PDB file of C-alpha atoms in Angstrom:
ATOM      1  CA  MET A  16       0.000   0.000   0.000  1.00  0.00           C
ATOM      2  CA  ARG A  17       2.997   2.306   0.328  1.00  0.00           C
ATOM      3  CA  ARG A  18       2.924   2.571  -3.466  1.00  0.00           C
ATOM      4  CA  ARG A  19      -0.418   4.356  -3.414  1.00  0.00           C
ATOM      5  CA  PRO A  20       0.012   7.927  -4.659  1.00  0.00           C
ATOM      6  CA  ASP A  21      -2.117   9.400  -1.867  1.00  0.00           C
ATOM      7  CA  ILE A  22      -0.071   7.662   0.831  1.00  0.00           C
ATOM      8  CA  ARG A  23       3.222   8.591  -0.805  1.00  0.00           C
ATOM      9  CA  GLN A  24       2.121  12.227  -1.060  1.00  0.00           C
ATOM     10  CA  ALA A  25       0.994  12.366   2.584  1.00  0.00           C
ATOM     11  CA  GLU A  26       4.252  10.716   3.656  1.00  0.00           C
ATOM     12  CA  ARG A  27       6.366  13.217   1.697  1.00  0.00           C
ATOM     13  CA  GLU A  28       4.339  16.144   3.083  1.00  0.00           C
ATOM     14  CA  LEU A  29       4.929  14.848   6.617  1.00  0.00           C
ATOM     15  CA  ALA A  30       8.656  14.465   5.940  1.00  0.00           C
ATOM     16  CA  ALA A  31       8.849  17.982   4.482  1.00  0.00           C
ATOM     17  CA  GLN A  32       7.026  19.476   7.457  1.00  0.00           C
ATOM     18  CA  THR A  33       9.269  17.568   9.871  1.00  0.00           C
ATOM     19  CA  ALA A  34      12.263  19.068   8.086  1.00  0.00           C
ATOM     20  CA  GLN A  35      10.718  22.534   8.489  1.00  0.00           C
ATOM     21  CA  VAL A  36      10.618  22.001  12.261  1.00  0.00           C
ATOM     22  CA  GLY A  37      14.344  21.213  12.113  1.00  0.00           C
ATOM     23  CA  VAL A  38      15.052  24.319  10.044  1.00  0.00           C
ATOM     24  CA  ALA A  39      13.091  26.492  12.463  1.00  0.00           C
ATOM     25  CA  THR A  40      14.910  24.957  15.439  1.00  0.00           C
ATOM     26  CA  ALA A  41      18.299  25.542  13.791  1.00  0.00           C
ATOM     27  CA  ASP A  42      17.542  29.282  13.755  1.00  0.00           C
ATOM     28  CA  LEU A  43      17.975  29.272  17.559  1.00  0.00           C
ATOM     29  CA  TYR A  44      21.675  28.494  17.232  1.00  0.00           C
ATOM     30  CA  PRO A  45      24.539  30.527  15.812  1.00  0.00           C
ATOM     31  CA  LYS A  46      25.726  29.899  12.285  1.00  0.00           C
ATOM     32  CA  PHE A  47      29.432  29.773  11.567  1.00  0.00           C
ATOM     33  CA  VAL A  48      30.668  30.778   8.126  1.00  0.00           C
ATOM     34  CA  LEU A  49      34.213  30.849   6.786  1.00  0.00           C
ATOM     35  CA  ASN A  50      34.784  33.596   4.232  1.00  0.00           C
ATOM     36  CA  GLY A  51      37.808  34.006   2.040  1.00  0.00           C
ATOM     37  CA  SER A  52      39.045  35.750  -1.069  1.00  0.00           C
ATOM     38  CA  ILE A  53      42.114  35.732  -3.307  1.00  0.00           C
ATOM     39  CA  ALA A  54      43.245  38.723  -5.369  1.00  0.00           C
ATOM     40  CA  VAL A  55      46.109  39.539  -7.711  1.00  0.00           C
ATOM     41  CA  THR A  56      47.675  42.996  -7.366  1.00  0.00           C
ATOM     42  CA  GLY A  57      49.962  44.968  -9.591  1.00  0.00           C
ATOM     43  CA  ASP A  58      50.459  48.388 -11.172  1.00  0.00           C
ATOM     44  CA  SER A  59      49.885  47.162 -14.743  1.00  0.00           C
ATOM     45  CA  LEU A  60      48.008  44.373 -16.451  1.00  0.00           C
ATOM     46  CA  ASN A  61      51.169  43.052 -18.074  1.00  0.00           C
ATOM     47  CA  ARG A  62      52.951  42.891 -14.756  1.00  0.00           C
ATOM     48  CA  MET A  63      49.990  41.173 -13.037  1.00  0.00           C
ATOM     49  CA  THR A  64      49.702  38.450 -15.664  1.00  0.00           C
ATOM     50  CA  SER A  65      53.435  37.847 -16.004  1.00  0.00           C
ATOM     51  CA  ASN A  66      53.970  37.381 -12.272  1.00  0.00           C
ATOM     52  CA  LEU A  67      51.080  35.065 -11.475  1.00  0.00           C
ATOM     53  CA  THR A  68      53.435  32.335 -10.356  1.00  0.00           C
ATOM     54  CA  THR A  69      55.042  34.453  -7.672  1.00  0.00           C
ATOM     55  CA  THR A  70      53.279  35.097  -4.430  1.00  0.00           C
ATOM     56  CA  GLU A  71      54.368  38.736  -4.206  1.00  0.00           C
ATOM     57  CA  ASN A  72      51.378  39.911  -6.212  1.00  0.00           C
ATOM     58  CA  TRP A  73      48.820  37.781  -4.421  1.00  0.00           C
ATOM     59  CA  ALA A  74      46.567  39.081  -1.682  1.00  0.00           C
ATOM     60  CA  LEU A  75      44.681  36.657   0.542  1.00  0.00           C
ATOM     61  CA  SER A  76      42.007  37.513   3.046  1.00  0.00           C
ATOM     62  CA  GLY A  77      39.642  35.419   5.079  1.00  0.00           C
ATOM     63  CA  GLY A  78      38.171  34.744   8.416  1.00  0.00           C
ATOM     64  CA  PRO A  79      35.245  33.329  10.302  1.00  0.00           C
ATOM     65  CA  GLN A  80      31.869  34.955  10.532  1.00  0.00           C
ATOM     66  CA  ILE A  81      29.248  34.250  13.163  1.00  0.00           C
ATOM     67  CA  ARG A  82      25.567  34.985  12.639  1.00  0.00           C
ATOM     68  CA  TRP A  83      23.146  34.677  15.493  1.00  0.00           C
ATOM     69  CA  ASN A  84      19.617  36.010  15.735  1.00  0.00           C
ATOM     70  CA  LEU A  85      19.969  36.465  19.465  1.00  0.00           C
ATOM     71  CA  PHE A  86      17.343  39.182  19.756  1.00  0.00           C
ATOM     72  CA  ASP A  87      14.763  37.307  17.659  1.00  0.00           C
ATOM     73  CA  ALA A  88      14.544  34.290  19.984  1.00  0.00           C
ATOM     74  CA  GLY A  89      10.858  34.932  20.765  1.00  0.00           C
ATOM     75  CA  ALA A  90       9.898  35.030  17.097  1.00  0.00           C
ATOM     76  CA  ILE A  91      12.036  31.975  16.393  1.00  0.00           C
ATOM     77  CA  ARG A  92      10.372  30.003  19.200  1.00  0.00           C
ATOM     78  CA  LYS A  93       6.956  31.054  17.903  1.00  0.00           C
ATOM     79  CA  ASN A  94       7.956  29.852  14.423  1.00  0.00           C
ATOM     80  CA  ILE A  95       9.054  26.517  15.938  1.00  0.00           C
ATOM     81  CA  GLU A  96       5.637  26.172  17.595  1.00  0.00           C
ATOM     82  CA  ILE A  97       3.875  26.985  14.319  1.00  0.00           C
ATOM     83  CA  GLN A  98       5.991  24.479  12.394  1.00  0.00           C
ATOM     84  CA  SER A  99       5.352  21.842  15.088  1.00  0.00           C
ATOM     85  CA  VAL A 100       1.592  22.371  14.825  1.00  0.00           C
ATOM     86  CA  LEU A 101       1.827  22.091  11.042  1.00  0.00           C
ATOM     87  CA  GLN A 102       3.829  18.887  11.503  1.00  0.00           C
ATOM     88  CA  GLU A 103       1.118  17.474  13.780  1.00  0.00           C
ATOM     89  CA  GLN A 104      -1.489  18.352  11.145  1.00  0.00           C
ATOM     90  CA  ALA A 105       0.586  16.592   8.488  1.00  0.00           C
ATOM     91  CA  LEU A 106       0.852  13.547  10.768  1.00  0.00           C
ATOM     92  CA  VAL A 107      -2.918  13.476  11.308  1.00  0.00           C
ATOM     93  CA  GLN A 108      -3.436  13.817   7.553  1.00  0.00           C
ATOM     94  CA  TYR A 109      -0.994  10.957   6.920  1.00  0.00           C
ATOM     95  CA  GLU A 110      -2.701   8.702   9.474  1.00  0.00           C
ATOM     96  CA  SER A 111      -6.110   9.564   8.025  1.00  0.00           C
ATOM     97  CA  THR A 112      -4.895   8.772   4.512  1.00  0.00           C
ATOM     98  CA  VAL A 113      -3.511   5.408   5.633  1.00  0.00           C
ATOM     99  CA  LEU A 114      -6.716   4.513   7.500  1.00  0.00           C
ATOM    100  CA  ASN A 115      -8.849   5.458   4.491  1.00  0.00           C
ATOM    101  CA  ALA A 116      -6.604   3.339   2.284  1.00  0.00           C
ATOM    102  CA  PHE A 117      -6.970   0.352   4.620  1.00  0.00           C
ATOM    103  CA  GLU A 118     -10.740   0.785   4.620  1.00  0.00           C
ATOM    104  CA  GLU A 119     -10.801   0.972   0.837  1.00  0.00           C
ATOM    105  CA  VAL A 120      -8.655  -2.162   0.534  1.00  0.00           C
ATOM    106  CA  GLU A 121     -10.819  -4.017   3.048  1.00  0.00           C
ATOM    107  CA  ASN A 122     -14.034  -3.063   1.244  1.00  0.00           C
ATOM    108  CA  THR A 123     -12.571  -4.063  -2.106  1.00  0.00           C
ATOM    109  CA  LEU A 124     -11.306  -7.393  -0.757  1.00  0.00           C
ATOM    110  CA  THR A 125     -14.727  -8.095   0.755  1.00  0.00           C
ATOM    111  CA  ALA A 126     -16.514  -7.258  -2.495  1.00  0.00           C
ATOM    112  CA  TYR A 127     -14.064  -9.401  -4.466  1.00  0.00           C
ATOM    113  CA  ALA A 128     -14.449 -12.393  -2.104  1.00  0.00           C
ATOM    114  CA  LYS A 129     -18.264 -12.162  -2.070  1.00  0.00           C
ATOM    115  CA  GLU A 130     -18.483 -11.961  -5.845  1.00  0.00           C
ATOM    116  CA  GLN A 131     -15.970 -14.794  -6.224  1.00  0.00           C
ATOM    117  CA  ASN A 132     -18.160 -16.987  -3.975  1.00  0.00           C
ATOM    118  CA  ARG A 133     -21.255 -15.958  -5.946  1.00  0.00           C
ATOM    119  CA  LYS A 134     -19.514 -16.831  -9.216  1.00  0.00           C
ATOM    120  CA  GLU A 135     -18.567 -20.274  -7.909  1.00  0.00           C
ATOM    121  CA  SER A 136     -22.173 -20.888  -6.806  1.00  0.00           C
ATOM    122  CA  LEU A 137     -23.433 -19.763 -10.214  1.00  0.00           C
ATOM    123  CA  GLU A 138     -20.975 -22.115 -11.927  1.00  0.00           C
ATOM    124  CA  LEU A 139     -22.389 -25.036  -9.926  1.00  0.00           C
ATOM    125  CA  ALA A 140     -25.949 -23.889 -10.629  1.00  0.00           C
ATOM    126  CA  ALA A 141     -25.188 -23.550 -14.356  1.00  0.00           C
ATOM    127  CA  GLN A 142     -23.743 -27.074 -14.411  1.00  0.00           C
ATOM    128  CA  ALA A 143     -26.874 -28.392 -12.686  1.00  0.00           C
ATOM    129  CA  ALA A 144     -29.085 -26.436 -15.114  1.00  0.00           C
ATOM    130  CA  GLN A 145     -27.136 -27.900 -18.042  1.00  0.00           C
ATOM    131  CA  GLN A 146     -27.757 -31.395 -16.692  1.00  0.00           C
ATOM    132  CA  ALA A 147     -31.451 -30.575 -16.184  1.00  0.00           C
ATOM    133  CA  ALA A 148     -31.719 -29.244 -19.754  1.00  0.00           C
ATOM    134  CA  ASN A 149     -30.016 -32.381 -21.108  1.00  0.00           C
ATOM    135  CA  LEU A 150     -32.359 -34.583 -19.062  1.00  0.00           C
ATOM    136  CA  ALA A 151     -35.426 -32.632 -20.242  1.00  0.00           C
ATOM    137  CA  GLN A 152     -34.250 -33.053 -23.856  1.00  0.00           C
ATOM    138  CA  GLN A 153     -33.779 -36.812 -23.345  1.00  0.00           C
ATOM    139  CA  GLU A 154     -37.209 -37.152 -21.704  1.00  0.00           C
ATOM    140  CA  TYR A 155     -38.799 -35.214 -24.574  1.00  0.00           C
ATOM    141  CA  GLN A 156     -37.086 -37.424 -27.159  1.00  0.00           C
ATOM    142  CA  ALA A 157     -38.257 -40.500 -25.254  1.00  0.00           C
ATOM    143  CA  GLY A 158     -41.785 -39.095 -25.308  1.00  0.00           C
ATOM    144  CA  TRP A 159     -42.154 -38.833 -21.566  1.00  0.00           C
ATOM    145  CA  LYS A 160     -42.554 -35.012 -21.461  1.00  0.00           C
ATOM    146  CA  ASP A 161     -43.710 -32.286 -23.788  1.00  0.00           C
ATOM    147  CA  PHE A 162     -41.421 -29.666 -25.362  1.00  0.00           C
ATOM    148  CA  THR A 163     -42.478 -27.014 -22.823  1.00  0.00           C
ATOM    149  CA  SER A 164     -40.328 -28.661 -20.149  1.00  0.00           C
ATOM    150  CA  VAL A 165     -37.323 -28.502 -22.533  1.00  0.00           C
ATOM    151  CA  LEU A 166     -37.919 -24.780 -23.154  1.00  0.00           C
ATOM    152  CA  ILE A 167     -38.244 -24.062 -19.429  1.00  0.00           C
ATOM    153  CA  ALA A 168     -34.997 -25.940 -18.664  1.00  0.00           C
ATOM    154  CA  GLN A 169     -33.153 -24.147 -21.477  1.00  0.00           C
ATOM    155  CA  ARG A 170     -34.473 -20.755 -20.358  1.00  0.00           C
ATOM    156  CA  SER A 171     -33.283 -21.479 -16.820  1.00  0.00           C
ATOM    157  CA  LEU A 172     -29.869 -22.511 -18.185  1.00  0.00           C
ATOM    158  CA  ILE A 173     -29.573 -19.352 -20.308  1.00  0.00           C
ATOM    159  CA  ASN A 174     -30.541 -17.123 -17.367  1.00  0.00           C
ATOM    160  CA  LEU A 175     -27.914 -18.773 -15.151  1.00  0.00           C
ATOM    161  CA  GLN A 176     -25.268 -18.513 -17.869  1.00  0.00           C
ATOM    162  CA  ASP A 177     -26.104 -14.817 -18.252  1.00  0.00           C
ATOM    163  CA  GLU A 178     -25.782 -14.251 -14.483  1.00  0.00           C
ATOM    164  CA  LEU A 179     -22.523 -16.217 -14.503  1.00  0.00           C
ATOM    165  CA  ALA A 180     -21.090 -14.045 -17.290  1.00  0.00           C
ATOM    166  CA  GLN A 181     -22.069 -10.895 -15.398  1.00  0.00           C
ATOM    167  CA  SER A 182     -20.530 -12.286 -12.216  1.00  0.00           C
ATOM    168  CA  GLN A 183     -17.288 -13.123 -14.034  1.00  0.00           C
ATOM    169  CA  GLY A 184     -17.164  -9.534 -15.308  1.00  0.00           C
ATOM    170  CA  THR A 185     -17.761  -8.209 -11.799  1.00  0.00           C
ATOM    171  CA  VAL A 186     -15.021 -10.458 -10.372  1.00  0.00           C
ATOM    172  CA  THR A 187     -12.602  -9.147 -12.992  1.00  0.00           C
ATOM    173  CA  ALA A 188     -13.612  -5.532 -12.309  1.00  0.00           C
ATOM    174  CA  ASN A 189     -13.175  -6.089  -8.556  1.00  0.00           C
ATOM    175  CA  LEU A 190      -9.747  -7.610  -9.154  1.00  0.00           C
ATOM    176  CA  VAL A 191      -8.698  -4.565 -11.187  1.00  0.00           C
ATOM    177  CA  ARG A 192     -10.061  -2.283  -8.465  1.00  0.00           C
ATOM    178  CA  LEU A 193      -8.141  -4.267  -5.833  1.00  0.00           C
ATOM    179  CA  TYR A 194      -4.978  -3.856  -7.874  1.00  0.00           C
ATOM    180  CA  LYS A 195      -5.570  -0.110  -8.002  1.00  0.00           C
ATOM    181  CA  VAL A 196      -6.379   0.364  -4.297  1.00  0.00           C
ATOM    182  CA  LEU A 197      -3.251  -1.582  -3.349  1.00  0.00           C
ATOM    183  CA  GLY A 198      -1.180   0.907  -5.326  1.00  0.00           C
ATOM    184  CA  GLY A 199      -0.683  -1.100  -8.518  1.00  0.00           C
ATOM    185  CA  GLY A 200       2.208  -0.468 -10.841  1.00  0.00           C
ATOM    186  CA  TRP A 201       4.618  -3.082  -9.526  1.00  0.00           C
ATOM    187  CA  PRO A 202       7.643  -3.354 -11.779  1.00  0.00           C
ATOM    188  CA  TYR A 203       9.066  -6.753 -12.590  1.00  0.00           C
ATOM    189  CA  GLY A 204      11.201  -7.945  -9.695  1.00  0.00           C
ATOM    190  CA  ALA A 205       9.563  -5.580  -7.191  1.00  0.00           C
ATOM    191  CA  GLU A 206       9.763  -8.264  -4.486  1.00  0.00           C
ATOM    192  CA  ASN A 207      13.547  -7.798  -4.466  1.00  0.00           C
ATOM    193  CA  GLU A 208      13.372  -4.012  -4.430  1.00  0.00           C
ATOM    194  CA  LYS A 209      14.295  -2.332  -1.147  1.00  0.00           C
ATOM    195  CA  GLU A 210      12.756   0.893   0.039  1.00  0.00           C
ATOM    196  CA  THR A 211      15.344   3.665   0.178  1.00  0.00           C
ATOM    197  CA  TYR A 212      13.552   6.011   2.524  1.00  0.00           C
TER     198      TYR A 212
END
């Protein structure tokens, strides 16, 4: 079910919001940056380019830089609270999506199983109706019954065969629906594939 697009989207939204809580929390702490620059100096362009291999014309500068929003701690803490609430909402949305997916899978499995049982019963009934139609035909040919009993048996057989065909179509449709609600789209060899997240 993790392949379902709705579950994957809710999971990614939860992960993104969790990362936002981390970003907001990181704003409480100082940030250290190392800056640096290199320059070539000289009184003429010819002299600068001809003496690039010597260090006399080079100027280096650099140093650390510290950034800290010390006076914005209240706003930063408020932002952390907001991001945490948004994370909780994303978690509730994720859980709701998963529960809805489970319900959908359960309903589809139930419908598939019921229709499969109905199809099997109709297959047995159609076999019995075929035997009854054959028997009615034999009794008519032997002169024991009139042709009306043959027509009734054949009508019953045709009705059961029609119901069986409809049931087979419903079973197939339910199987396709089950494939879709489980996420579908498994590539060949998916059983060996490992999740990377």
